[in-house]
Short mmCIF file of C-alpha atoms in Angstrom, two decimals:
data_model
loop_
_atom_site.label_atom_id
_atom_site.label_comp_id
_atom_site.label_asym_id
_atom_site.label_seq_id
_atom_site.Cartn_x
_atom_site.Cartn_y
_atom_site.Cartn_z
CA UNK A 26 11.94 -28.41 -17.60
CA UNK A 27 14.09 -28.03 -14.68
CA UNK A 28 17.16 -25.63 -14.36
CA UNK A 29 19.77 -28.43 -14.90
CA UNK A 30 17.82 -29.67 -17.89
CA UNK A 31 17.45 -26.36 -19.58
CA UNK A 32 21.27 -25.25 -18.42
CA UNK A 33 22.13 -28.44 -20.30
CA UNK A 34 20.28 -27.75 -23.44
CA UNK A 35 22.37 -24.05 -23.98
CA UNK A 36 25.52 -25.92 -23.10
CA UNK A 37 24.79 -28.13 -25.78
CA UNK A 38 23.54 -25.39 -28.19
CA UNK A 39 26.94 -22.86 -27.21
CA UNK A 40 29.83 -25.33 -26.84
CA UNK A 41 28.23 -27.48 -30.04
CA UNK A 42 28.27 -23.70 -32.06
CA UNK A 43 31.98 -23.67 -31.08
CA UNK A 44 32.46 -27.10 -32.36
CA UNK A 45 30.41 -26.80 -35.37
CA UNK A 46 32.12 -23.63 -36.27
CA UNK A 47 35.99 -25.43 -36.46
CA UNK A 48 34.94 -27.85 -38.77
CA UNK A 49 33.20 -25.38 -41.14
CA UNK A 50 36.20 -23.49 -41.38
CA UNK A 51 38.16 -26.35 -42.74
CA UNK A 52 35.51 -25.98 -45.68
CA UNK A 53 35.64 -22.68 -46.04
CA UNK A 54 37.45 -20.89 -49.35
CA UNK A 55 40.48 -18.75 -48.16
CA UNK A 56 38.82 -15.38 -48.89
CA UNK A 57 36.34 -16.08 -46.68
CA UNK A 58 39.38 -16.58 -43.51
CA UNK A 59 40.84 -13.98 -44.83
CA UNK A 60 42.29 -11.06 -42.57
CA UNK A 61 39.64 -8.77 -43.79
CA UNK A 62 37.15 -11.11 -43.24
CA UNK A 63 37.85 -11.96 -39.77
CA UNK A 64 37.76 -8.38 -38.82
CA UNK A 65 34.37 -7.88 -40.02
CA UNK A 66 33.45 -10.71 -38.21
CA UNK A 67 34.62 -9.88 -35.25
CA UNK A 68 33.65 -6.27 -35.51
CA UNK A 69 30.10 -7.86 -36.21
CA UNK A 70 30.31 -10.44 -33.33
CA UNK A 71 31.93 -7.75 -30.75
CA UNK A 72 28.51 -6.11 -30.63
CA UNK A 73 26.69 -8.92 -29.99
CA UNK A 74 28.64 -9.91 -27.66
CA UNK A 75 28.42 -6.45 -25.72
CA UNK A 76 24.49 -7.01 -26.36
CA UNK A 77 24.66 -10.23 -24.37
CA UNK A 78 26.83 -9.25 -21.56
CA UNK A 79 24.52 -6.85 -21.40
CA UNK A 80 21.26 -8.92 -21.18
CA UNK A 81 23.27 -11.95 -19.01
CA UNK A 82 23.89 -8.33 -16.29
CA UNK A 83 20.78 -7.98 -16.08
CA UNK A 84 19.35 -11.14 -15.97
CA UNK A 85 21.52 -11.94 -13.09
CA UNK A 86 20.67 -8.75 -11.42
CA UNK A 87 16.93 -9.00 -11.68
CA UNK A 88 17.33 -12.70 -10.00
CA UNK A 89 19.36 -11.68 -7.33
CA UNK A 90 16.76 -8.99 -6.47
CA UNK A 91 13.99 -11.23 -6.79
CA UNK A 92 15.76 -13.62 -4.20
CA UNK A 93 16.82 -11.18 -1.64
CA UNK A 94 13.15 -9.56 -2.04
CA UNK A 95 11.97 -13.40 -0.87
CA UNK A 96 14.23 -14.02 1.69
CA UNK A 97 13.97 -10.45 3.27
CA UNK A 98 10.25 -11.20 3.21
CA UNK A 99 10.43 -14.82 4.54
CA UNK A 100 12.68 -13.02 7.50
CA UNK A 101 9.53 -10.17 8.18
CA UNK A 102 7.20 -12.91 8.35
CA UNK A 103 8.93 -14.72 10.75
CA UNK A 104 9.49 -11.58 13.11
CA UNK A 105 5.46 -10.90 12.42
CA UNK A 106 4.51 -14.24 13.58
CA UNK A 107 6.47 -13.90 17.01
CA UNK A 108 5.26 -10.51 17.81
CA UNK A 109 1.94 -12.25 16.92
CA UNK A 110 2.43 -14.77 19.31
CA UNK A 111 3.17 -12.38 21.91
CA UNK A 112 -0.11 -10.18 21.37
CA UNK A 113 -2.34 -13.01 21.70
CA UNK A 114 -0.71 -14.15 24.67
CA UNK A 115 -0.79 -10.94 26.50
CA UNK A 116 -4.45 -10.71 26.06
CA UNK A 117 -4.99 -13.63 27.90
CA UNK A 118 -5.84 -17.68 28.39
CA UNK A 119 -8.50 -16.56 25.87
CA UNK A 120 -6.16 -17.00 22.79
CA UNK A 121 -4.19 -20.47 23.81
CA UNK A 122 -6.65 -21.87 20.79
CA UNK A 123 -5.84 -18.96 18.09
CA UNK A 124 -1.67 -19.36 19.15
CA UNK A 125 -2.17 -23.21 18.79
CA UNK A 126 -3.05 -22.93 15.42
CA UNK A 127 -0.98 -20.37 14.74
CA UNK A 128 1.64 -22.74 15.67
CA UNK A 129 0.30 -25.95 13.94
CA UNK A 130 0.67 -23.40 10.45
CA UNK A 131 4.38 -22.80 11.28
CA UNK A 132 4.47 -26.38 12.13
CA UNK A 133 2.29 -27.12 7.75
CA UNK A 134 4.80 -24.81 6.24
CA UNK A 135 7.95 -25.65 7.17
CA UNK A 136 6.79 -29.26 6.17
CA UNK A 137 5.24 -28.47 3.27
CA UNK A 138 7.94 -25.75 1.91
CA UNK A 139 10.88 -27.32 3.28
CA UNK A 140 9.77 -31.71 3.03
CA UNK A 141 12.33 -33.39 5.29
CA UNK A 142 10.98 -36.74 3.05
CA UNK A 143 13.27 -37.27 -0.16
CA UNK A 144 11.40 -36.59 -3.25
CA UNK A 145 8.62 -34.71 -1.91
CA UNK A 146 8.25 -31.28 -4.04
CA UNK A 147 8.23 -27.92 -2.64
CA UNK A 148 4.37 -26.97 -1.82
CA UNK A 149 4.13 -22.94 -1.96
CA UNK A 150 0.04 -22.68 -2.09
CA UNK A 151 -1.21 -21.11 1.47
CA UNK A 152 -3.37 -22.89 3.40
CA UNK A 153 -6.89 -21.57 5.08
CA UNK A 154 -5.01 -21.94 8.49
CA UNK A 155 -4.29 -18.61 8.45
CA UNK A 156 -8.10 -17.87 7.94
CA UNK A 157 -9.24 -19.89 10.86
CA UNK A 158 -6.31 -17.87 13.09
CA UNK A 159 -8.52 -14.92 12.34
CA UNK A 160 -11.88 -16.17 12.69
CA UNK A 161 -10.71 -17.18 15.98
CA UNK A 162 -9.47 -13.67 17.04
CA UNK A 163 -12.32 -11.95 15.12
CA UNK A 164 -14.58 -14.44 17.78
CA UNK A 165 -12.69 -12.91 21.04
CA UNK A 166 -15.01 -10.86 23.23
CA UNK A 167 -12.59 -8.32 24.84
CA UNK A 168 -13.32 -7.19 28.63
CA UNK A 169 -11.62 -3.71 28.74
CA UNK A 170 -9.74 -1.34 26.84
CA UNK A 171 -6.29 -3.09 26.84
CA UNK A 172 -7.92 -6.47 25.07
CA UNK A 173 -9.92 -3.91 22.73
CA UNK A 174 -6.51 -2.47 21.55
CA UNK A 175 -4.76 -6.36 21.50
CA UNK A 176 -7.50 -8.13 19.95
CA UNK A 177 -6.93 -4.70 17.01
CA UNK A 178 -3.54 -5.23 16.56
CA UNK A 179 -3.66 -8.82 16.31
CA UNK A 180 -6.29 -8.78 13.56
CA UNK A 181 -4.20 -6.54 11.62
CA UNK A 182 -0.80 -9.02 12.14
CA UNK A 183 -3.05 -11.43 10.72
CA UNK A 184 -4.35 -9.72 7.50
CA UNK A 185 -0.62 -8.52 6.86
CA UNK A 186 0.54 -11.89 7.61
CA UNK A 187 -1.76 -13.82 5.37
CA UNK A 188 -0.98 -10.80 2.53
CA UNK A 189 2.70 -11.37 2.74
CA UNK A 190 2.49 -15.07 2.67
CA UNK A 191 0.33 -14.41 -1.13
CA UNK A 192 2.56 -11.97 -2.10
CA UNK A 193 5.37 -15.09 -1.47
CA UNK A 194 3.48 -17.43 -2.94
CA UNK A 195 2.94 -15.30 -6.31
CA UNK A 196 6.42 -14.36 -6.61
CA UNK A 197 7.61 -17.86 -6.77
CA UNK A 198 5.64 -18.51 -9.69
CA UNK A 199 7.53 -15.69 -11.41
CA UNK A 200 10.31 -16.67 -13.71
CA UNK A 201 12.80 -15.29 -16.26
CA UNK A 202 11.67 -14.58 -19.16
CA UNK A 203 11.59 -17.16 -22.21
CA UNK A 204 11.86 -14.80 -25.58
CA UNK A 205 14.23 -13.28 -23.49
CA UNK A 206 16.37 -16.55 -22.67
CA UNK A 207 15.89 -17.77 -26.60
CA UNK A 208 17.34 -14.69 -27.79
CA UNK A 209 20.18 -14.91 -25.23
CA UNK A 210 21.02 -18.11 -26.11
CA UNK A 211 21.01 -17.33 -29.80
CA UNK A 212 23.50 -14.58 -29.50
CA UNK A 213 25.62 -17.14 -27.49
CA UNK A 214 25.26 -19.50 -30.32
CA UNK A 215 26.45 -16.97 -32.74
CA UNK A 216 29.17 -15.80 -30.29
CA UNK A 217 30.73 -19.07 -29.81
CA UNK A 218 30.03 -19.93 -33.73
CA UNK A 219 32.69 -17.21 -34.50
CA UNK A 220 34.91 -18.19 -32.53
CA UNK A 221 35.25 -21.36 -33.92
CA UNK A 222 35.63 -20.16 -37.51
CA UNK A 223 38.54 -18.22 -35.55
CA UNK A 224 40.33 -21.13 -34.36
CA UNK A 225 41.95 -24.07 -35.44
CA UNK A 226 40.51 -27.79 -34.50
CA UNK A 227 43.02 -29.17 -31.46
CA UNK A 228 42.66 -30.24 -27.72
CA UNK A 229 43.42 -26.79 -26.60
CA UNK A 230 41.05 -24.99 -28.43
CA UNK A 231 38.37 -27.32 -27.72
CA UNK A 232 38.97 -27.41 -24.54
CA UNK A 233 38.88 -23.74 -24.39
CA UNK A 234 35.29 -23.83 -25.72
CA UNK A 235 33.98 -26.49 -23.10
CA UNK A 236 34.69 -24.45 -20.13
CA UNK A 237 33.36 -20.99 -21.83
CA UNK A 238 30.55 -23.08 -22.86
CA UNK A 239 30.28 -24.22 -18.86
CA UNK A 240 30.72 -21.00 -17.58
CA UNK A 241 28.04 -19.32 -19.34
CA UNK A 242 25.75 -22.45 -18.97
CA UNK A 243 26.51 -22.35 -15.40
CA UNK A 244 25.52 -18.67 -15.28
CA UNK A 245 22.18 -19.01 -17.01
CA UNK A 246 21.61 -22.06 -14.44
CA UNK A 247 22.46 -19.80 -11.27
CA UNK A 248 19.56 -17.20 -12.56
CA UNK A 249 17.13 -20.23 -13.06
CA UNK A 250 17.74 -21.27 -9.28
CA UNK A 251 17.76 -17.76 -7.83
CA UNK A 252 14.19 -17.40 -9.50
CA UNK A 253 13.02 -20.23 -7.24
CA UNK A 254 14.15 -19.72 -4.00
CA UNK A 255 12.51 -22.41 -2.01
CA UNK A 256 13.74 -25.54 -3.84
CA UNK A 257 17.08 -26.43 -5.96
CA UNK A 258 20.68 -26.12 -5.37
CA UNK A 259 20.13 -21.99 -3.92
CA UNK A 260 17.11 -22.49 -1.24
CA UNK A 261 16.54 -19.75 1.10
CA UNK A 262 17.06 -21.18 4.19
CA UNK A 263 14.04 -22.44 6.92
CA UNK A 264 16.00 -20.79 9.89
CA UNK A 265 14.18 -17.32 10.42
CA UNK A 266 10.51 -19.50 10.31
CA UNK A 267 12.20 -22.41 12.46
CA UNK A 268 13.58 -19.57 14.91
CA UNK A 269 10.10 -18.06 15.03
CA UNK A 270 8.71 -21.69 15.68
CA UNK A 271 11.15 -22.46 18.88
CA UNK A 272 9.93 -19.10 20.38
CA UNK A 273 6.01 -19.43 19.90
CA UNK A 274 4.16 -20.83 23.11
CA UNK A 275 6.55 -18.98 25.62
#
C-alpha cells in the first residue's frame, strides 16, 4: 500500500474511534459517565497516551535519521564521482572510455531514480555499469609511477563508489516497522475512543476530532515518506548527482 493509502486507513480507524465513541455514550448507564468513572478513564488513557507520544517521537526520529543518512550519502557520492572524474583524467587520453561510461551511469541513474516521464516508478537496483568502469581501469597499463599511484586510487573510488551506491539501494528497502505501526494505531484508536465517551455529539466536537484525527494521520504519513526518500511527496533532491554530472568531462 502506498503512504497516502495507509495514512488514510488510521485516519479512518482514529477519527471513526472518536465518532464511534459519542454515540456509545448516549447508550451508556449514568454510572458508567460518572465523575469517578471518567477519572479512571482518563487516568487509564493518560498513559497510553504518554506510551504513544512516546513511540510517534521516535518513529519520527528514526525516519528523519534514516533520510538525512540517504541524502548525506547521495551528496558523498556525488563529490566521489567528480574527484573520480578528475583521477582518470589526469592519468591521461587512456581513460576518455572508463570517464565515458562513468558518465553514461550518471546519465542511467538520474533517469532511472529521478523518471522525468509521468508514471514511471522510481528504479533503485544498481546497474553493472559501475562494474564495467572498473574492468576498464583494472585493464589500464600504467607507464610510470604517477599512473601506478592514479590507476590505485581510482580503483579504490570505484569499489567505494559501487559499495555506497548498495548500501543506498538496501536502505531504501528499509521501512518502519508494521507490529510497531499496528500497535500505534491501536493506542490511537483507544485514545481517540475516550475521548469521545468524554464529549458530547455536536459540530464542534466533531470537528475537533477530524483535525486531531488529520494531524496524527498526517504525522504517521510524513514518517512513511521520509522512509523512502527517492519517490513521494519528500524526495531527496537530484541536484548534488546533476551538479556532479555538469562537471564530469572537463
Amino acid at each position: 500500500m502506498s503512504s497516502i493509502a495507509i495514512s488514510l486507513v488510521i485516519f479512518l480507524c482514529v477519527f471513526g474511534s472518536a465518532v464511534i465513541g459519542t454515540f456509545i455514550r448516549g447508550s451508556l448507564p449514568e454510572s458508567h459517565l460518572s465523575a469517578h468513572s471518567q477519572g479512571v478513564v482518563k487516568l487509564g488513557m493518560g498513559f497510553v497516551a504518554t506510551m504513544a507520544a512516546l513511540v510517534l517521537g521516535l518513529l519520527v526520529s528514526s525516519a528523519k535519521s534514516s533520510y538525512d543518512t540517504q541524502s548525506a550519502e547521495l551528496t558523498d557520492m556525488s563529490s566521489k564521482v567528480i574527484f573520480l572524474d578528475r583521477v582518470l583524467a589526469h592519468y591521461g587520453p587512456e581513460t576518455k572510455e572508463a570517464r565515458d561510461l562513468l558518465r553514461g551511469a550518471v546519465v542511467a541513474n538520474l533517469d532511472r531514480i529521478w523518471p522525468q516521464e509521468r508514471g514511471r516508478t522510481s528504479e533503485m537496483a544498481p546497474t553493472s555499469t559501475a562494474e564495467a568502469v572498473l574492468d576498464k581501469i583494472q585493464a589500464l597499463s600504467p607507464k610510470d609511477d604517477t599512473q601506478r599511484s592514479l590507476k590505485v586510487q581510482a580503483f579504490s573510488l570505484v569499489l567505494v563508489l559501487g559499495q555506497t551506491r548498495w548500501l543506498v539501494y538496501e536502505q531504501g528497502a528499509g521501512s518502519v516497522s508494521k507490529p510497531m505501526l499496528v500497535i500505534l494505531v491501536f493506542w490511537l484508536a483507544a485514545i481517540f475512543f475516550s475521548f469521545g465517551l468524554s464529549a458530547p455529539r455536536n459540530a464542534t466536537v466533531t470537528t475537533a476530532f477530524f483535525i486531531s484525527g488529520l494531524s496524527v494521520s498526517g504525522a504517521i504519513y510524513l514518517i512513511l515518506e521520509m522512509y523512502t526518500p527517492f519517490r513521494g511527496l519528500i524526495e531527496i533532491s537530484s541536484a548534488p548527482l546533476r551538479f556532479a554530472l555538469a562537471h564530469l568531462g572537463q
